Coordinates of C-alpha atoms and ligand atoms in Angstrom, one line a residue:
X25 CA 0.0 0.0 0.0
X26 CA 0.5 3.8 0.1
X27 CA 3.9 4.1 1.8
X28 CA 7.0 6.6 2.7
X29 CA 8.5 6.8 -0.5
X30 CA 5.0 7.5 -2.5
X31 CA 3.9 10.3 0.5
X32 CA 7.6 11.7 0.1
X33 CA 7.4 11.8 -4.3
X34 CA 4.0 13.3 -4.0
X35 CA 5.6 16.0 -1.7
X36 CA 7.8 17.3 -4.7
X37 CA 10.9 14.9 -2.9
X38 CA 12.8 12.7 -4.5
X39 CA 12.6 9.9 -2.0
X40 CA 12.4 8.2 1.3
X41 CA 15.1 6.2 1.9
X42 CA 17.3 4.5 3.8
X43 CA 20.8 2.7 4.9
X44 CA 21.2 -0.8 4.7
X45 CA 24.9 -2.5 6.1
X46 CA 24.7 -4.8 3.0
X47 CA 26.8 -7.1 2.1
X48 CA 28.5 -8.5 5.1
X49 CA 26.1 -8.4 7.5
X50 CA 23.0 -10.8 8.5
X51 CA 20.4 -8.1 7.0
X52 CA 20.9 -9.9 3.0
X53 CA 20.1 -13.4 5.0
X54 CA 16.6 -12.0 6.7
X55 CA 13.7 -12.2 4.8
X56 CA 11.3 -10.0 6.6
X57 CA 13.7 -7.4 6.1
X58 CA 15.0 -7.6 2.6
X59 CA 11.2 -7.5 2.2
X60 CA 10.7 -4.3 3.4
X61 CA 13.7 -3.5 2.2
X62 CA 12.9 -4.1 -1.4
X63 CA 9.2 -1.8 -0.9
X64 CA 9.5 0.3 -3.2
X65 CA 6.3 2.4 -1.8
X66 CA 8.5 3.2 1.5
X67 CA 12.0 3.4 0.0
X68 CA 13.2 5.0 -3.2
X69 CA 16.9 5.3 -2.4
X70 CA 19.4 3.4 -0.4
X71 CA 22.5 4.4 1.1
X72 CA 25.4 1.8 2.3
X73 CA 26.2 1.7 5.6
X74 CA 30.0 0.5 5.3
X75 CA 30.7 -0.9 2.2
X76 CA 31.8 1.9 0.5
X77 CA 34.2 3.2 2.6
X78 CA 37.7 3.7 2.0
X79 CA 39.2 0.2 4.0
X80 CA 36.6 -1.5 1.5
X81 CA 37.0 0.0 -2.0
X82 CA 41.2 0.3 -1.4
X83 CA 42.4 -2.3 0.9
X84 CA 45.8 -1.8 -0.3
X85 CA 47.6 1.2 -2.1
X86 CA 46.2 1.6 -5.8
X87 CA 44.4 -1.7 -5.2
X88 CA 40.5 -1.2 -5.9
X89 CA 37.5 -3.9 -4.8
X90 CA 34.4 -2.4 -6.1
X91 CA 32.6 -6.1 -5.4
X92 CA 30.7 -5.7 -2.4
X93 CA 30.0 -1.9 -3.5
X94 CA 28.9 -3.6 -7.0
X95 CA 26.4 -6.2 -5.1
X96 CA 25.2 -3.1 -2.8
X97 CA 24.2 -1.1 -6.2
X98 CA 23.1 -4.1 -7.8
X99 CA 20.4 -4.6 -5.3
X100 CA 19.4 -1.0 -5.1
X101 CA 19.0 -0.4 -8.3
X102 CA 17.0 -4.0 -9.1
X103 CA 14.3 -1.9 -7.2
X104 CA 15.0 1.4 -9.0
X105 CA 16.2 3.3 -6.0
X106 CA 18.7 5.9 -6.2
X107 CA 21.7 5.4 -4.5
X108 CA 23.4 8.2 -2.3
X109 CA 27.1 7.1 -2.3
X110 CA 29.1 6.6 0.9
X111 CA 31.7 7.9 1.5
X112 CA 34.7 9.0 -0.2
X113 CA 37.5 10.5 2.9
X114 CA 36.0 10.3 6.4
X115 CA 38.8 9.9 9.6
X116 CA 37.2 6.7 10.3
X117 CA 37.3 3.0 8.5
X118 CA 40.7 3.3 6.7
X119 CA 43.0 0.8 5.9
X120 CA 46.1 0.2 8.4
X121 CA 48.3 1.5 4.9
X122 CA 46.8 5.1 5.6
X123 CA 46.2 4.7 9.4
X124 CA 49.9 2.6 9.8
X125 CA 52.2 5.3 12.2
X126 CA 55.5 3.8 10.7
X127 CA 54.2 5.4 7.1
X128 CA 55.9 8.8 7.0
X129 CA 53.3 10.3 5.4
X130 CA 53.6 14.6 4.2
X131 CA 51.3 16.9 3.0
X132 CA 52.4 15.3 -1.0
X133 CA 52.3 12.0 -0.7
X134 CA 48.6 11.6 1.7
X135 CA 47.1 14.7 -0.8
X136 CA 48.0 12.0 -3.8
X137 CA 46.5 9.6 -1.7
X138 CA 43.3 11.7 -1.4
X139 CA 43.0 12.5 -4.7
X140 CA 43.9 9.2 -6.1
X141 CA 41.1 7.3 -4.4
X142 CA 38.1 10.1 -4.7
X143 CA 38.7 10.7 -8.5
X144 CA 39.5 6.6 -9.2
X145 CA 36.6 5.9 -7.2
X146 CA 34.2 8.6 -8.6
X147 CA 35.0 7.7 -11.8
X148 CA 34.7 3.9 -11.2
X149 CA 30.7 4.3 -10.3
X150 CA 30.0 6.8 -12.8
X151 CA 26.3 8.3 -12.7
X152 CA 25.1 4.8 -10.7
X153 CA 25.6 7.2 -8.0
X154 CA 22.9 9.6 -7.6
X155 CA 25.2 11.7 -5.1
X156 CA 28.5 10.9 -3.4
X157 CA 29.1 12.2 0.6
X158 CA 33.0 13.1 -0.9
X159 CA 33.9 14.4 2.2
X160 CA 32.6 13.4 5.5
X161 CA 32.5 14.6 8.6
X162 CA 35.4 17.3 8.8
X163 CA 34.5 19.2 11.5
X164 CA 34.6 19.1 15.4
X165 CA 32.0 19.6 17.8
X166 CA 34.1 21.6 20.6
X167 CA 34.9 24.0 19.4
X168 CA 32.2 24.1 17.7
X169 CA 33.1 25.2 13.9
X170 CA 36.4 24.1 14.1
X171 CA 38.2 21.6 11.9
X172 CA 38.3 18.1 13.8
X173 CA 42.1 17.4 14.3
X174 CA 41.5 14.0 14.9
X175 CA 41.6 12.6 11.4
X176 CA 45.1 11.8 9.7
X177 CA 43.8 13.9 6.5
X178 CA 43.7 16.9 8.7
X179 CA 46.5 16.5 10.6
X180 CA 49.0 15.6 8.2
X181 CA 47.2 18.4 5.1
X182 CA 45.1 20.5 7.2
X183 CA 42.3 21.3 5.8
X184 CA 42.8 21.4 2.5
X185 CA 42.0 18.2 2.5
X186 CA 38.9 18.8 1.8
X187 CA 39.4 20.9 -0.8
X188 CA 41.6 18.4 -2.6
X189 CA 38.8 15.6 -2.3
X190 CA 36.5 18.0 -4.1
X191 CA 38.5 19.1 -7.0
X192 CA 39.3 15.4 -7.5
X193 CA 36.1 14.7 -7.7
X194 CA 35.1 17.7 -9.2
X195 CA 37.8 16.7 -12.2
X196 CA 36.6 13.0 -12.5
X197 CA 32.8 14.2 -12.8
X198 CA 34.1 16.8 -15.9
X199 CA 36.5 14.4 -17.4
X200 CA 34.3 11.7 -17.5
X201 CA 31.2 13.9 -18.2
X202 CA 28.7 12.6 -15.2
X203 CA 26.0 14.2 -13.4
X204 CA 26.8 12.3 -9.6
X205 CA 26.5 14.8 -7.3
X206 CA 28.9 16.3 -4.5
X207 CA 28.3 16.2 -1.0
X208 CA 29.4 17.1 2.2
X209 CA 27.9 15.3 5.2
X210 CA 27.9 15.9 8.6
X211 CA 25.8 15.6 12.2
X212 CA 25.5 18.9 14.6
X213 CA 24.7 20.8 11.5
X214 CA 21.0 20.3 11.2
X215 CA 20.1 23.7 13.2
X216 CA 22.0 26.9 13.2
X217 CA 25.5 27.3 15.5
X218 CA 29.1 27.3 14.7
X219 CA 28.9 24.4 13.4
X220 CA 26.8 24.7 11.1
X221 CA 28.2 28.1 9.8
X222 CA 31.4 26.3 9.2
X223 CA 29.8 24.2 6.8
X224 CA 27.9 27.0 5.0
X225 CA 31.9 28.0 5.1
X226 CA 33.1 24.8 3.4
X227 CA 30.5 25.5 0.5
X228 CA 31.2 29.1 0.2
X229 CA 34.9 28.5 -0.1
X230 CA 34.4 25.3 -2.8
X231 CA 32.7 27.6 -4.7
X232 CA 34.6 30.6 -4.7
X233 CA 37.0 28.6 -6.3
X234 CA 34.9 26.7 -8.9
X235 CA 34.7 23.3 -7.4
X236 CA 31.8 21.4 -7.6
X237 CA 29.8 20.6 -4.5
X238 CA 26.0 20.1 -5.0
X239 CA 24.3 19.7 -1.6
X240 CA 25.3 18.8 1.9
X241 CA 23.9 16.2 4.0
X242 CA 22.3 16.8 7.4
X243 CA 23.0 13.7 9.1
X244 CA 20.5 14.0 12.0
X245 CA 20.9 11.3 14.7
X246 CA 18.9 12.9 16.9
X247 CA 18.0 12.3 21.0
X248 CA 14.6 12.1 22.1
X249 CA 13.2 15.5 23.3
X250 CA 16.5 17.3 21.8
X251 CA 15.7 17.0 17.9
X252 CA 16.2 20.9 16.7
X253 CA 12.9 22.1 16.4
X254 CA 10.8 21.9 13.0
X255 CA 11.2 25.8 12.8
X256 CA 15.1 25.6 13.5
X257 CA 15.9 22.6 11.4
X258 CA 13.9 24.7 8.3
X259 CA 15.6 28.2 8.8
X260 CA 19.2 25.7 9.0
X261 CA 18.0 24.2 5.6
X262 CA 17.4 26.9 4.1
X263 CA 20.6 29.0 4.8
X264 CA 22.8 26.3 3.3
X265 CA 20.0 26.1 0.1
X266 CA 20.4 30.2 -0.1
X267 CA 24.5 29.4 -1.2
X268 CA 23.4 27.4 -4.1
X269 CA 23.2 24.0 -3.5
X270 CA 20.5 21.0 -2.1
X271 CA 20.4 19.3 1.6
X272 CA 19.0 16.2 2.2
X273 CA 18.0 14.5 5.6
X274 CA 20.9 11.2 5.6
X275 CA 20.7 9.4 8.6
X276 CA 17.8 9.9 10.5
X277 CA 17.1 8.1 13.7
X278 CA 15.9 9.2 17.3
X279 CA 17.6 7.5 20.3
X280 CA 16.1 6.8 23.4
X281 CA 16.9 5.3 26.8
X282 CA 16.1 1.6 26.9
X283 CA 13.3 0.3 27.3
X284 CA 10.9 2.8 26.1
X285 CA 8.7 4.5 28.1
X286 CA 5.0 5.6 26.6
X287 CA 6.1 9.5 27.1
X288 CA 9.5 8.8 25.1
X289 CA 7.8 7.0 22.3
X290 CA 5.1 10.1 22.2
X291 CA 8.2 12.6 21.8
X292 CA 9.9 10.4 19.2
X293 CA 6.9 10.2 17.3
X294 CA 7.1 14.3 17.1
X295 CA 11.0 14.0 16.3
X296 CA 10.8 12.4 13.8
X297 CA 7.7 14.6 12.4
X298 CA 9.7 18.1 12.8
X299 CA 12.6 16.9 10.7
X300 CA 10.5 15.0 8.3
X301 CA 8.5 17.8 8.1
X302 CA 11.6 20.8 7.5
X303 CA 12.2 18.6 4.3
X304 CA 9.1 18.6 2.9
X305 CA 8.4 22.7 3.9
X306 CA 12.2 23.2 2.2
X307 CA 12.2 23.4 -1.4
X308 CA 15.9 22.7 -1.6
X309 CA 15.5 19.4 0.5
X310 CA 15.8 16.7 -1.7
X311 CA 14.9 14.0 0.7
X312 CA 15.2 11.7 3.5
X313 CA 16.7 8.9 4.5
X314 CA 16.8 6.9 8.0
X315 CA 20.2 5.3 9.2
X316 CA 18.3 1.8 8.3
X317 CA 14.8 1.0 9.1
X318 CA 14.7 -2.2 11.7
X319 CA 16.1 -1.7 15.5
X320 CA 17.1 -5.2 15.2
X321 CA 19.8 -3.8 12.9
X322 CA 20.9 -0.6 14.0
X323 CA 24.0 0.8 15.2
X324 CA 22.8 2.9 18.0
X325 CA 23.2 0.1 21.0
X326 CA 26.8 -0.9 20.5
X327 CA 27.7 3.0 20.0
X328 CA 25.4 4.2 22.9
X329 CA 25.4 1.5 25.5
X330 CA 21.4 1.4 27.2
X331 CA 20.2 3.3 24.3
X332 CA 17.9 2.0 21.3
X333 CA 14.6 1.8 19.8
X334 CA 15.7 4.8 17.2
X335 CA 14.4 3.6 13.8
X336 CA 11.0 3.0 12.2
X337 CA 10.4 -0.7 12.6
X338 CA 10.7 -3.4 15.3
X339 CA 11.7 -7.1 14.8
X340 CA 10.0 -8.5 17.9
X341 CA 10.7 -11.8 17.3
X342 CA 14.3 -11.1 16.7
X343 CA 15.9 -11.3 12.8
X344 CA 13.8 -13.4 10.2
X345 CA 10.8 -12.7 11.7
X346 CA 8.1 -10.4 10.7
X347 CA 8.7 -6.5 11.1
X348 CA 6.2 -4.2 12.4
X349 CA 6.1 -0.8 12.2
X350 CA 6.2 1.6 14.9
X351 CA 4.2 4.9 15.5
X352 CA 7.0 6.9 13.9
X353 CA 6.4 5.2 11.1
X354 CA 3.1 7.3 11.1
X355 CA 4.6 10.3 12.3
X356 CA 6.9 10.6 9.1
X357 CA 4.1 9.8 6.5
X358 CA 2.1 12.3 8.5
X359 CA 4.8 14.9 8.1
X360 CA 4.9 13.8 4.0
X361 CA 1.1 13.9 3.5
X362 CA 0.5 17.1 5.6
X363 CA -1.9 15.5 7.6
Ligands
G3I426 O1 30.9 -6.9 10.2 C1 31.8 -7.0 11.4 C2 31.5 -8.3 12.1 O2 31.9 -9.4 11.3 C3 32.3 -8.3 13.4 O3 32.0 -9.4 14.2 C4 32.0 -7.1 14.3 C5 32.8 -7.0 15.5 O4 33.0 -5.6 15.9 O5 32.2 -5.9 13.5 C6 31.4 -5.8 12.3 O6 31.7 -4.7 11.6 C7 31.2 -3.5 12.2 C8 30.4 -2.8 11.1 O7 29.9 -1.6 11.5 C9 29.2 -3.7 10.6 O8 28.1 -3.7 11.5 C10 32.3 -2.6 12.6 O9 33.0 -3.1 13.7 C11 31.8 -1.2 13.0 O10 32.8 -0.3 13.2 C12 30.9 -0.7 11.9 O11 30.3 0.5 12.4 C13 29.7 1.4 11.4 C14 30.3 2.8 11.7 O12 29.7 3.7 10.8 C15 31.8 2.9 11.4 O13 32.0 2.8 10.0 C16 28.2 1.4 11.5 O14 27.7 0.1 11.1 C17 27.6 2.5 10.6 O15 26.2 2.5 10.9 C18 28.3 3.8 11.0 O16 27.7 4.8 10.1 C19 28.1 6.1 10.4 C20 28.2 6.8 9.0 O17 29.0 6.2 8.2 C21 28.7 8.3 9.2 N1 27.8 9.0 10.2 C22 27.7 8.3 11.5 C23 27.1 6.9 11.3 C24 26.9 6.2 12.6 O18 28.1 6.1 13.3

């Protein structure tokens, strides 16, 4: 029947979507949830949750697996979704020949490194990419607009790192003539604060100097009772769409403290509504997608020990049984229909 995907089409979005940690994990092996998976009237794009990223795609120097990123696209597309690519140069899930402290890396040889992968990489896909995250998250959270120091790309090339993974993938999208758009994606930059300005920053500076980046992805793993408000979240939207280029809602889920009480699921009902809700109100907003769909799979409880219950469907009888879908399942088609 009439689900998230339709509601969010017939908004003027491109999709509803979501993240699925496929291949590798037992989510390919469930039935219930490829099922859902595979509904084309709830999801019209799909993101990867790990396969893509760098360890994956270049376990060794100049040596590519595009396999399990293949498979991922494959499956995807055998549903007609559009597929947001993830993720290009992020601090986290590199191989040990990048992360390895005996490598002497300088600012040459780890900016050849960069640009190597993103423009081989970019290139490799082509336009079965609807979007790639090129860059993700660069920036800290204290202090707040700052550039996190914490990733070897910044600490070895500072940050223009992240200029150098644009223009390489800016030059693979012009020699090869595709339309894949560029992204940069981050979390604490779905309402207005420093942070938030330094990534308005990151798009005024690409494109001062004529490097493509197309939109930037608002991450939003949200807290119950803290989500940005539906006003907030729309006036942050639309001061990145005023520099030129789309958002879209990427990874969407509300955390709460485990188990649930009646008044948490209530306010995560109305979470999930507000941000749901700023997308469809901001022209600019391309869409949304939720950091997958089934608790049973996500990644909140071995990241946020006692915490849980963050995504749109339960599994109650545990993985290959039937899913069933909670009330912020309702709370985002209500937000997409306007009811
Ligand atoms: O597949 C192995 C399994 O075989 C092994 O037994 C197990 C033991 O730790 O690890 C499994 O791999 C884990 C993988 O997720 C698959 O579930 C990795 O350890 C774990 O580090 C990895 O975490 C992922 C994390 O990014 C780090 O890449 C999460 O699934 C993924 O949801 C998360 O996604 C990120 C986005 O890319 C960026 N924004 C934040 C978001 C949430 O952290």
């Amino acid at each position: 029947g009439y689900g998230l995907n339709d509601a969010a089409k017939a908004a003027g979005k491109l999709w509803f979507g979501t993240a699925a940690d496929i291949p590798g994990t037992n989510e390919l092996e469930d039935f219930y949830y490829m099922q859902e998976f595979n509904n084309t009237h709830d999801f019209g794009e799909a993101t990867p949750g790990n396969i893509m990223k760098f360890m994956f795609i270049e376990p060794e120097q100049g040596v590519f697996d595009f396999t399990g990123a293949q498979q991922f696209i494959d499956l995807a597309h055998a549903t007609d979704k559009y597929v947001r690519c993830h993720n290009l140069i992020w601090k986290s899930e590199l191989p040990t020949w990048v992360t390895d402290p005996a490598v002497p890396w300088t600012n040459e040889t780890l900016s050849a490194v960069v640009y190597e992968h993103v423009y081989n990489v970019v290139t490799h896909f082509g336009d079965q990419c609807y979007s790639w995250d090129v860059v993700n998250e660069a920036l800290a959270d204290s202090p707040a607009g700052s550039y996190d120091n914490s990733s070897i790309f910044y600490d070895v090339i500072g940050p223009a790192y992240v200029v150098d993974a644009f223009q390489a993938a800016t030059d693979a999208v012009k020699n090869n003539s595709l339309s894949v758009k560029l992204y940069y994606n981050d979390y604490n930059i779905e309402f207005p604060g420093a942070k938030s300005i330094a990534a308005q920053n990151i798009v005024s500076e690409l494109k001062a100097r004529n490097i493509q980046i197309d939109g930037v992805g608002l991450e939003s793993h949200f807290i119950v009772g803290e989500t940005p408000s539906q006003a907030s979240q729309t006036t942050n939207m639309q001061a990145f769409t005023a520099l030129g280029v789309d958002v879209a809602v990427t990874e969407l889920d509300v955390r709460l403290p485990l188990p649930p009480t009646a008044a948490d699921e209530t306010q995560q009902v109305a979470d999930y509504y507000s941000t749901v809700a700023a997308c469809v109100a901001v022209k600019g907003c391309v869409g949304v997608t939720v950091w997958d769909f089934d608790d049973n799979y996500s990644w909140i409880p071995s990241t946020f020990a006692g915490q849980g219950y963050g995504d749109l469907f339960l599994q109650p009888g545990g993985s290959n049984t039937p899913l069933v879908k909670k009330a912020a399942y309702d709370g985002c088609l209500e937000a997409l229909t306007g009811a």
